[in-house]
Amino acid sequence: MNGAEDLQAQADRLLERRGLGRSRLMHILFNLLLTRTLNGETASELEIAQAVFRRDDQFDSSIDATVRVYVHRLRRKLDEYYSGSGSAEVWRLTVPPGEYRLTTERRTVPVGPVRTGRRAKIAIVALAAALAISLAAWPVLWFAAPADRERTLRQTALWAPIVDTTRPTLIVLGDYYIFGDTGGGVDVQRLVREFPVNSQNELDEFVMARPDLAGRYVDLDLHYLPVGAAAALANILPVLRQSGRDTPRVITMSELRPEMLRFNNIVYIGYLSGLGLLQDRVFAGSRFAMGDTPDELIDSRSGKHFVSQAGDAVRPGTPNRDYAYFSSFAGPTGTRVVIVAGTRDMGLAGAAKLLTDAGEVNRLGSQADGGRAFEVLYGIEGLGRTGMKSNMELASPLRTSRIWAAPLAPGH
């Protein structure tokens, strides 16, 4: 299998099955090697540096190992593909050592899963943490709220528009994208969370703007959820789940797509900094704006800054302060959007607790706009992740005409 058509067919199957992941740089590199190989040529390191990583004529491979590092990662991506979704392939694509071209070779022995070293440990730890949170949370989800309290809450002005509709409901958990730092080597040395980087594409753009990081920051296709999301979900899910009705589907913010907002009620649970696709909508009609850090909200009317202390290093037993945020408004096509958020875990757990207290929910319904479109900010005081006291800072109607003024996305 050495013909151009066979090589192209093998490459097409790899790309159709997303064998390279979602990194834009990895796809550009692969397509460059594929094009050169189909033309009977071999790419040079300088050509790859300029075409893929936007280096100039002064590129020095003895100093900048970006090309070699990414080609090494491409080889690992191919190994992972042929040990996973491409395991049934008789032939496989390879990048020969020391060369920048693609070849095919016949697979004579089964290839086991390739996941070694520090990256494997990171993946295992992440999976174990996710399973631990899930196993701890699900028993609570089924038994958290007494049936009579659930019935009372479903009849309130806040929750009735969601539970009494035939529209499906999506619970969206705010997750965060994290990537790896190799320190310029091959193996990942640490995990990194950058506030402005929330996807593989944004990581590519971030690295493009900082060429010195191209050989260091790498996509690991990893996300994490705040611990407080499990506690908040445990409080809210029983209210939304009714006998004889489908249980609301739970997804992460990284899975939410614009078209989902048109056909589903949305209940967001997470940090304010994790609103993702919803952030512009939430703050378009709000009196608040995000500050310079993910722990800060600014009241545009008074100029007051609300800064969470929950992310600060404090001595054990020292009280701190967090903020819980809630808003409720109509979706773009008659659906309903409810935001249950906190600046950190204590605020998020506090928001969920307050919004599953029938007395507090009825109080909220009388605060602004008859309960139809409004937002509320609470101050939460406590220790660690445990809130001890809550205080309503303000409640305000939302400027609904601004929320959906812009289209959801091109073509929607």
CSV table of N, CA and C in Angstrom, one decimal, residues 293-297 306-312 320-323 342-347:
chain,number,residue,atom,x,y,z
A,293,THR,N,-10.2,39.7,37.4
A,293,THR,CA,-9.9,38.4,37.8
A,293,THR,C,-11.2,37.6,37.8
A,294,PRO,N,-11.2,36.3,37.8
A,294,PRO,CA,-12.4,35.5,37.8
A,294,PRO,C,-13.1,35.6,39.2
A,295,ASP,N,-12.5,36.2,40.2
A,295,ASP,CA,-13.1,36.3,41.5
A,295,ASP,C,-13.8,37.7,41.8
A,296,GLU,N,-14.0,38.4,40.7
A,296,GLU,CA,-14.5,39.8,40.9
A,296,GLU,C,-15.6,40.1,40.1
A,297,LEU,N,-16.7,40.7,40.7
A,297,LEU,CA,-17.8,41.3,40.0
A,297,LEU,C,-17.9,42.8,40.2
A,306,PHE,N,-17.2,43.6,44.0
A,306,PHE,CA,-17.4,42.4,44.9
A,306,PHE,C,-16.4,41.4,44.6
A,307,VAL,N,-15.4,41.3,45.5
A,307,VAL,CA,-14.3,40.4,45.3
A,307,VAL,C,-14.3,39.2,46.3
A,308,SER,N,-14.3,38.0,45.8
A,308,SER,CA,-14.4,36.8,46.6
A,308,SER,C,-13.0,36.7,47.3
A,309,GLN,N,-13.1,36.2,48.5
A,309,GLN,CA,-11.9,35.9,49.3
A,309,GLN,C,-11.6,34.4,49.3
A,310,ALA,N,-12.6,33.6,48.7
A,310,ALA,CA,-12.5,32.2,48.8
A,310,ALA,C,-11.3,31.6,48.1
A,311,GLY,N,-10.8,32.3,47.1
A,311,GLY,CA,-9.6,31.8,46.4
A,311,GLY,C,-8.3,32.2,47.0
A,312,ASP,N,-8.4,33.0,48.1
A,312,ASP,CA,-7.1,33.5,48.7
A,312,ASP,C,-6.6,32.4,49.7
A,320,ASN,N,-14.0,33.6,55.7
A,320,ASN,CA,-13.8,34.3,54.4
A,320,ASN,C,-15.1,34.6,53.8
A,321,ARG,N,-15.1,35.2,52.7
A,321,ARG,CA,-16.4,35.7,52.1
A,321,ARG,C,-16.4,35.3,50.6
A,322,ASP,N,-17.5,34.8,50.1
A,322,ASP,CA,-17.7,34.5,48.7
A,322,ASP,C,-19.0,35.1,48.2
A,323,TYR,N,-19.3,34.9,46.9
A,323,TYR,CA,-20.5,35.5,46.4
A,323,TYR,C,-21.3,34.4,45.6
A,342,GLY,N,-21.5,30.8,41.5
A,342,GLY,CA,-20.8,31.4,42.6
A,342,GLY,C,-19.4,31.8,42.0
A,343,THR,N,-18.8,32.7,42.7
A,343,THR,CA,-17.4,33.0,42.3
A,343,THR,C,-16.5,31.9,42.6
A,344,ARG,N,-16.8,31.2,43.7
A,344,ARG,CA,-16.0,30.0,44.1
A,344,ARG,C,-17.0,28.9,44.7
A,345,ASP,N,-16.4,27.8,45.3
A,345,ASP,CA,-17.2,26.7,45.7
A,345,ASP,C,-18.2,27.1,46.8
A,346,MET,N,-17.8,27.9,47.7
A,346,MET,CA,-18.7,28.3,48.8
A,346,MET,C,-19.9,29.1,48.3
A,347,GLY,N,-19.6,30.0,47.3
A,347,GLY,CA,-20.7,30.7,46.7
A,347,GLY,C,-21.6,29.9,45.9
